[in-house]
JSON list of C-alpha atoms in Angstrom, two decimals:
[
{"chain": "I", "resi": 1, "resn": "UNK", "atom": "CA", "xyz": [-26.44, 8.76, 12.65]},
{"chain": "I", "resi": 2, "resn": "UNK", "atom": "CA", "xyz": [-22.66, 7.83, 12.24]},
{"chain": "I", "resi": 3, "resn": "UNK", "atom": "CA", "xyz": [-20.85, 10.70, 13.77]},
{"chain": "I", "resi": 4, "resn": "UNK", "atom": "CA", "xyz": [-22.65, 11.01, 17.10]},
{"chain": "I", "resi": 5, "resn": "UNK", "atom": "CA", "xyz": [-19.34, 8.86, 18.42]},
{"chain": "I", "resi": 6, "resn": "UNK", "atom": "CA", "xyz": [-17.09, 8.29, 15.37]},
{"chain": "I", "resi": 7, "resn": "UNK", "atom": "CA", "xyz": [-15.91, 11.46, 13.85]},
{"chain": "I", "resi": 8, "resn": "UNK", "atom": "CA", "xyz": [-16.61, 13.93, 16.21]},
{"chain": "I", "resi": 9, "resn": "UNK", "atom": "CA", "xyz": [-14.11, 12.27, 18.49]},
{"chain": "I", "resi": 10, "resn": "UNK", "atom": "CA", "xyz": [-11.60, 11.51, 15.92]},
{"chain": "I", "resi": 11, "resn": "UNK", "atom": "CA", "xyz": [-11.23, 15.26, 15.15]},
{"chain": "I", "resi": 12, "resn": "UNK", "atom": "CA", "xyz": [-10.83, 16.75, 18.43]},
{"chain": "I", "resi": 13, "resn": "UNK", "atom": "CA", "xyz": [-7.80, 14.05, 19.40]},
{"chain": "I", "resi": 14, "resn": "UNK", "atom": "CA", "xyz": [-6.17, 14.76, 15.95]},
{"chain": "I", "resi": 15, "resn": "UNK", "atom": "CA", "xyz": [-5.96, 18.58, 16.97]},
{"chain": "I", "resi": 16, "resn": "UNK", "atom": "CA", "xyz": [-4.89, 17.32, 21.23]},
{"chain": "I", "resi": 17, "resn": "UNK", "atom": "CA", "xyz": [-2.06, 14.98, 19.51]},
{"chain": "I", "resi": 18, "resn": "UNK", "atom": "CA", "xyz": [-0.63, 18.03, 17.45]},
{"chain": "I", "resi": 19, "resn": "UNK", "atom": "CA", "xyz": [-0.23, 20.02, 20.00]},
{"chain": "I", "resi": 20, "resn": "UNK", "atom": "CA", "xyz": [1.47, 17.25, 22.38]},
{"chain": "I", "resi": 21, "resn": "UNK", "atom": "CA", "xyz": [5.10, 17.61, 22.29]},
{"chain": "I", "resi": 22, "resn": "UNK", "atom": "CA", "xyz": [7.20, 14.38, 21.34]},
{"chain": "I", "resi": 23, "resn": "UNK", "atom": "CA", "xyz": [7.15, 12.14, 24.32]},
{"chain": "I", "resi": 24, "resn": "UNK", "atom": "CA", "xyz": [4.30, 13.58, 26.16]},
{"chain": "I", "resi": 25, "resn": "UNK", "atom": "CA", "xyz": [1.58, 11.45, 28.62]},
{"chain": "I", "resi": 26, "resn": "UNK", "atom": "CA", "xyz": [-1.69, 11.94, 27.46]},
{"chain": "I", "resi": 27, "resn": "UNK", "atom": "CA", "xyz": [-4.68, 13.25, 29.52]},
{"chain": "I", "resi": 28, "resn": "UNK", "atom": "CA", "xyz": [-6.38, 10.54, 31.62]},
{"chain": "I", "resi": 29, "resn": "UNK", "atom": "CA", "xyz": [-9.63, 10.55, 29.96]},
{"chain": "I", "resi": 30, "resn": "UNK", "atom": "CA", "xyz": [-7.71, 10.02, 26.73]},
{"chain": "I", "resi": 31, "resn": "UNK", "atom": "CA", "xyz": [-7.55, 5.95, 26.79]},
{"chain": "I", "resi": 32, "resn": "UNK", "atom": "CA", "xyz": [-10.96, 5.24, 27.46]},
{"chain": "I", "resi": 33, "resn": "UNK", "atom": "CA", "xyz": [-13.02, 8.00, 25.08]},
{"chain": "I", "resi": 34, "resn": "UNK", "atom": "CA", "xyz": [-10.43, 7.25, 22.54]},
{"chain": "I", "resi": 35, "resn": "UNK", "atom": "CA", "xyz": [-11.18, 3.60, 22.62]},
{"chain": "I", "resi": 36, "resn": "UNK", "atom": "CA", "xyz": [-14.51, 4.08, 22.65]},
{"chain": "I", "resi": 37, "resn": "UNK", "atom": "CA", "xyz": [-14.82, 5.91, 19.98]},
{"chain": "I", "resi": 38, "resn": "UNK", "atom": "CA", "xyz": [-12.54, 3.39, 17.87]},
{"chain": "I", "resi": 39, "resn": "UNK", "atom": "CA", "xyz": [-14.59, 0.75, 19.27]},
{"chain": "I", "resi": 40, "resn": "UNK", "atom": "CA", "xyz": [-17.96, 2.01, 17.95]},
{"chain": "I", "resi": 41, "resn": "UNK", "atom": "CA", "xyz": [-16.30, 2.92, 14.95]},
{"chain": "I", "resi": 42, "resn": "UNK", "atom": "CA", "xyz": [-15.14, -1.07, 14.10]},
{"chain": "I", "resi": 43, "resn": "UNK", "atom": "CA", "xyz": [-18.27, -2.05, 15.13]},
{"chain": "I", "resi": 44, "resn": "UNK", "atom": "CA", "xyz": [-19.88, -0.11, 12.34]},
{"chain": "I", "resi": 45, "resn": "UNK", "atom": "CA", "xyz": [-17.48, -0.62, 9.88]},
{"chain": "I", "resi": 46, "resn": "UNK", "atom": "CA", "xyz": [-19.05, -4.06, 8.80]},
{"chain": "I", "resi": 47, "resn": "UNK", "atom": "CA", "xyz": [-22.44, -2.24, 7.58]},
{"chain": "I", "resi": 48, "resn": "UNK", "atom": "CA", "xyz": [-21.49, -0.87, 3.82]},
{"chain": "I", "resi": 49, "resn": "UNK", "atom": "CA", "xyz": [-23.68, 2.14, 4.30]},
{"chain": "I", "resi": 50, "resn": "UNK", "atom": "CA", "xyz": [-21.50, 3.05, 7.24]},
{"chain": "I", "resi": 51, "resn": "UNK", "atom": "CA", "xyz": [-18.11, 2.51, 4.93]},
{"chain": "I", "resi": 52, "resn": "UNK", "atom": "CA", "xyz": [-19.84, 4.58, 2.32]},
{"chain": "I", "resi": 53, "resn": "UNK", "atom": "CA", "xyz": [-20.76, 7.68, 4.60]},
{"chain": "I", "resi": 54, "resn": "UNK", "atom": "CA", "xyz": [-17.01, 7.19, 6.94]},
{"chain": "I", "resi": 55, "resn": "UNK", "atom": "CA", "xyz": [-15.36, 7.59, 3.31]},
{"chain": "I", "resi": 56, "resn": "UNK", "atom": "CA", "xyz": [-17.43, 10.13, 1.94]},
{"chain": "I", "resi": 57, "resn": "UNK", "atom": "CA", "xyz": [-17.00, 12.20, 5.20]},
{"chain": "I", "resi": 58, "resn": "UNK", "atom": "CA", "xyz": [-13.08, 11.86, 5.54]},
{"chain": "I", "resi": 59, "resn": "UNK", "atom": "CA", "xyz": [-12.89, 8.80, 7.99]},
{"chain": "I", "resi": 60, "resn": "UNK", "atom": "CA", "xyz": [-10.15, 6.73, 6.44]},
{"chain": "I", "resi": 61, "resn": "UNK", "atom": "CA", "xyz": [-8.09, 10.10, 6.38]},
{"chain": "I", "resi": 62, "resn": "UNK", "atom": "CA", "xyz": [-8.67, 11.04, 9.77]},
{"chain": "I", "resi": 63, "resn": "UNK", "atom": "CA", "xyz": [-8.01, 7.32, 11.18]},
{"chain": "I", "resi": 64, "resn": "UNK", "atom": "CA", "xyz": [-4.90, 7.12, 9.00]},
{"chain": "I", "resi": 65, "resn": "UNK", "atom": "CA", "xyz": [-3.52, 10.77, 10.58]},
{"chain": "I", "resi": 66, "resn": "UNK", "atom": "CA", "xyz": [-4.89, 9.78, 13.90]},
{"chain": "I", "resi": 67, "resn": "UNK", "atom": "CA", "xyz": [-2.51, 6.32, 13.51]},
{"chain": "I", "resi": 68, "resn": "UNK", "atom": "CA", "xyz": [0.60, 9.37, 12.27]},
{"chain": "I", "resi": 69, "resn": "UNK", "atom": "CA", "xyz": [-0.07, 11.15, 15.07]},
{"chain": "I", "resi": 70, "resn": "UNK", "atom": "CA", "xyz": [-0.35, 8.46, 18.07]},
{"chain": "I", "resi": 71, "resn": "UNK", "atom": "CA", "xyz": [3.45, 7.29, 16.79]},
{"chain": "I", "resi": 72, "resn": "UNK", "atom": "CA", "xyz": [4.99, 10.67, 16.67]},
{"chain": "I", "resi": 73, "resn": "UNK", "atom": "CA", "xyz": [3.66, 11.41, 20.20]},
{"chain": "I", "resi": 74, "resn": "UNK", "atom": "CA", "xyz": [3.69, 8.57, 21.66]},
{"chain": "I", "resi": 75, "resn": "UNK", "atom": "CA", "xyz": [6.51, 6.68, 19.73]},
{"chain": "I", "resi": 76, "resn": "UNK", "atom": "CA", "xyz": [6.34, 2.88, 21.05]},
{"chain": "I", "resi": 77, "resn": "UNK", "atom": "CA", "xyz": [5.85, 3.00, 24.58]},
{"chain": "I", "resi": 78, "resn": "UNK", "atom": "CA", "xyz": [5.22, -0.53, 26.10]},
{"chain": "I", "resi": 79, "resn": "UNK", "atom": "CA", "xyz": [1.84, 0.57, 27.39]},
{"chain": "I", "resi": 80, "resn": "UNK", "atom": "CA", "xyz": [-0.60, -2.10, 26.09]},
{"chain": "I", "resi": 81, "resn": "UNK", "atom": "CA", "xyz": [-3.23, 0.65, 25.82]},
{"chain": "I", "resi": 82, "resn": "UNK", "atom": "CA", "xyz": [-1.19, 1.97, 22.22]},
{"chain": "I", "resi": 83, "resn": "UNK", "atom": "CA", "xyz": [-1.12, -1.14, 21.25]},
{"chain": "I", "resi": 84, "resn": "UNK", "atom": "CA", "xyz": [-4.81, -1.96, 21.58]},
{"chain": "I", "resi": 85, "resn": "UNK", "atom": "CA", "xyz": [-5.22, 1.57, 20.09]},
{"chain": "I", "resi": 86, "resn": "UNK", "atom": "CA", "xyz": [-2.86, 0.90, 17.43]},
{"chain": "I", "resi": 87, "resn": "UNK", "atom": "CA", "xyz": [-4.87, -2.57, 16.27]},
{"chain": "I", "resi": 88, "resn": "UNK", "atom": "CA", "xyz": [-8.54, -1.18, 16.70]},
{"chain": "I", "resi": 89, "resn": "UNK", "atom": "CA", "xyz": [-7.25, 1.72, 14.29]},
{"chain": "I", "resi": 90, "resn": "UNK", "atom": "CA", "xyz": [-6.00, -0.57, 11.94]},
{"chain": "I", "resi": 91, "resn": "UNK", "atom": "CA", "xyz": [-9.03, -2.64, 12.10]},
{"chain": "I", "resi": 92, "resn": "UNK", "atom": "CA", "xyz": [-11.40, -0.38, 11.52]},
{"chain": "I", "resi": 93, "resn": "UNK", "atom": "CA", "xyz": [-8.80, 0.99, 8.39]},
{"chain": "I", "resi": 94, "resn": "UNK", "atom": "CA", "xyz": [-9.25, -2.55, 7.03]},
{"chain": "I", "resi": 95, "resn": "UNK", "atom": "CA", "xyz": [-13.18, -2.77, 7.12]},
{"chain": "I", "resi": 96, "resn": "UNK", "atom": "CA", "xyz": [-13.23, 1.05, 5.70]},
{"chain": "I", "resi": 97, "resn": "UNK", "atom": "CA", "xyz": [-11.39, 0.50, 3.00]},
{"chain": "I", "resi": 98, "resn": "UNK", "atom": "CA", "xyz": [-12.74, -3.27, 2.00]},
{"chain": "I", "resi": 99, "resn": "UNK", "atom": "CA", "xyz": [-14.23, -3.06, -1.44]},
{"chain": "I", "resi": 100, "resn": "UNK", "atom": "CA", "xyz": [-12.93, 0.43, -1.98]},
{"chain": "I", "resi": 101, "resn": "UNK", "atom": "CA", "xyz": [-9.88, 0.51, -3.82]},
{"chain": "I", "resi": 102, "resn": "UNK", "atom": "CA", "xyz": [-9.80, 4.28, -4.15]},
{"chain": "I", "resi": 103, "resn": "UNK", "atom": "CA", "xyz": [-9.63, 4.43, -0.34]},
{"chain": "I", "resi": 104, "resn": "UNK", "atom": "CA", "xyz": [-6.71, 1.82, -0.43]},
{"chain": "I", "resi": 105, "resn": "UNK", "atom": "CA", "xyz": [-4.68, 3.95, -2.44]},
{"chain": "I", "resi": 106, "resn": "UNK", "atom": "CA", "xyz": [-5.42, 6.98, -0.89]},
{"chain": "I", "resi": 107, "resn": "UNK", "atom": "CA", "xyz": [-3.42, 5.52, 2.10]},
{"chain": "I", "resi": 108, "resn": "UNK", "atom": "CA", "xyz": [-0.84, 4.68, 0.31]},
{"chain": "I", "resi": 109, "resn": "UNK", "atom": "CA", "xyz": [-0.16, 7.71, -0.33]},
{"chain": "I", "resi": 110, "resn": "UNK", "atom": "CA", "xyz": [-1.13, 9.44, 2.76]},
{"chain": "I", "resi": 111, "resn": "UNK", "atom": "CA", "xyz": [1.46, 11.49, 4.11]},
{"chain": "I", "resi": 112, "resn": "UNK", "atom": "CA", "xyz": [3.11, 9.61, 6.65]},
{"chain": "I", "resi": 113, "resn": "UNK", "atom": "CA", "xyz": [1.13, 6.33, 7.11]},
{"chain": "I", "resi": 114, "resn": "UNK", "atom": "CA", "xyz": [2.91, 3.48, 5.66]},
{"chain": "I", "resi": 115, "resn": "UNK", "atom": "CA", "xyz": [6.49, 4.68, 7.27]},
{"chain": "I", "resi": 116, "resn": "UNK", "atom": "CA", "xyz": [4.73, 4.81, 10.06]},
{"chain": "I", "resi": 117, "resn": "UNK", "atom": "CA", "xyz": [3.13, 1.26, 9.85]},
{"chain": "I", "resi": 118, "resn": "UNK", "atom": "CA", "xyz": [6.65, 0.14, 8.20]},
{"chain": "I", "resi": 119, "resn": "UNK", "atom": "CA", "xyz": [7.87, 1.31, 11.86]},
{"chain": "I", "resi": 120, "resn": "UNK", "atom": "CA", "xyz": [5.67, 0.11, 13.92]},
{"chain": "I", "resi": 121, "resn": "UNK", "atom": "CA", "xyz": [5.90, -3.81, 12.50]},
{"chain": "I", "resi": 122, "resn": "UNK", "atom": "CA", "xyz": [9.51, -2.95, 12.79]},
{"chain": "I", "resi": 123, "resn": "UNK", "atom": "CA", "xyz": [9.40, -2.44, 16.33]},
{"chain": "I", "resi": 124, "resn": "UNK", "atom": "CA", "xyz": [6.46, -4.17, 17.19]},
{"chain": "I", "resi": 125, "resn": "UNK", "atom": "CA", "xyz": [5.99, -7.14, 15.86]},
{"chain": "I", "resi": 126, "resn": "UNK", "atom": "CA", "xyz": [3.22, -8.94, 18.01]},
{"chain": "I", "resi": 127, "resn": "UNK", "atom": "CA", "xyz": [0.90, -6.32, 15.97]},
{"chain": "I", "resi": 128, "resn": "UNK", "atom": "CA", "xyz": [-0.06, -8.49, 13.04]},
{"chain": "I", "resi": 129, "resn": "UNK", "atom": "CA", "xyz": [-3.33, -7.30, 13.00]},
{"chain": "I", "resi": 130, "resn": "UNK", "atom": "CA", "xyz": [-1.25, -4.06, 11.06]},
{"chain": "I", "resi": 131, "resn": "UNK", "atom": "CA", "xyz": [0.03, -6.12, 8.88]},
{"chain": "I", "resi": 132, "resn": "UNK", "atom": "CA", "xyz": [-3.00, -7.69, 7.78]},
{"chain": "I", "resi": 133, "resn": "UNK", "atom": "CA", "xyz": [-4.62, -4.15, 7.20]},
{"chain": "I", "resi": 134, "resn": "UNK", "atom": "CA", "xyz": [-2.03, -2.63, 5.03]},
{"chain": "I", "resi": 135, "resn": "UNK", "atom": "CA", "xyz": [-1.68, -5.70, 2.31]},
{"chain": "I", "resi": 136, "resn": "UNK", "atom": "CA", "xyz": [-3.80, -4.64, -0.62]},
{"chain": "I", "resi": 137, "resn": "UNK", "atom": "CA", "xyz": [-3.97, -1.04, -0.08]},
{"chain": "I", "resi": 138, "resn": "UNK", "atom": "CA", "xyz": [-3.08, -0.39, -3.37]},
{"chain": "I", "resi": 139, "resn": "UNK", "atom": "CA", "xyz": [-5.18, -1.68, -4.93]},
{"chain": "I", "resi": 140, "resn": "UNK", "atom": "CA", "xyz": [-6.11, -5.43, -6.49]},
{"chain": "I", "resi": 141, "resn": "UNK", "atom": "CA", "xyz": [-3.91, -6.97, -8.84]},
{"chain": "I", "resi": 142, "resn": "UNK", "atom": "CA", "xyz": [-0.54, -4.61, -7.41]},
{"chain": "I", "resi": 143, "resn": "UNK", "atom": "CA", "xyz": [2.02, -6.14, -5.28]},
{"chain": "I", "resi": 144, "resn": "UNK", "atom": "CA", "xyz": [2.65, -3.78, -2.90]},
{"chain": "I", "resi": 145, "resn": "UNK", "atom": "CA", "xyz": [5.96, -4.14, -0.95]},
{"chain": "I", "resi": 146, "resn": "UNK", "atom": "CA", "xyz": [7.97, -2.32, 1.67]},
{"chain": "I", "resi": 147, "resn": "UNK", "atom": "CA", "xyz": [11.72, -2.51, 2.40]},
{"chain": "I", "resi": 148, "resn": "UNK", "atom": "CA", "xyz": [12.56, -1.01, 5.95]},
{"chain": "I", "resi": 149, "resn": "UNK", "atom": "CA", "xyz": [16.44, -0.92, 6.62]},
{"chain": "I", "resi": 150, "resn": "UNK", "atom": "CA", "xyz": [18.49, 1.32, 8.80]},
{"chain": "I", "resi": 151, "resn": "UNK", "atom": "CA", "xyz": [15.88, 4.18, 8.69]},
{"chain": "I", "resi": 152, "resn": "UNK", "atom": "CA", "xyz": [14.93, 3.96, 4.89]},
{"chain": "I", "resi": 153, "resn": "UNK", "atom": "CA", "xyz": [11.57, 2.63, 4.00]},
{"chain": "I", "resi": 154, "resn": "UNK", "atom": "CA", "xyz": [11.23, 1.56, 0.46]},
{"chain": "I", "resi": 155, "resn": "UNK", "atom": "CA", "xyz": [8.66, 1.35, -1.51]},
{"chain": "I", "resi": 156, "resn": "UNK", "atom": "CA", "xyz": [7.70, -1.25, -4.75]},
{"chain": "I", "resi": 157, "resn": "UNK", "atom": "CA", "xyz": [5.26, -1.56, -7.15]},
{"chain": "I", "resi": 158, "resn": "UNK", "atom": "CA", "xyz": [5.62, -4.65, -9.55]}
]
């Protein structure tokens, strides 16, 4: 079933990241285990039934928390592994919220999510996938503009 590899790994990683101080170096098993779980989530997220169950069980929120914590603990490191992890998270969130406006809206208001995405985009412009991932998160017909300047983030709903 869905949680044998996906969510069962996300929760311990979130607790692990919450305990790590800013600027820490992750355990050697961090990258391969997280890549495996995220790869599984991205592959399965194309299935509508998987998406429904994942949304109900909170996988979207877990992935949002994972992205926020990834940046809070590791900042914007030079390591490509973090860039790849963040891209997988963005892909998974894009797929999981496909056709589900309520999940997209929840992401808009998830504590720290949008500022995290804005910071990643501002500091690592080659992560265009994250930009695509947040487009339209606030629902159909709602334009969502993000302005970031000198550590201030402003969200404008037009």
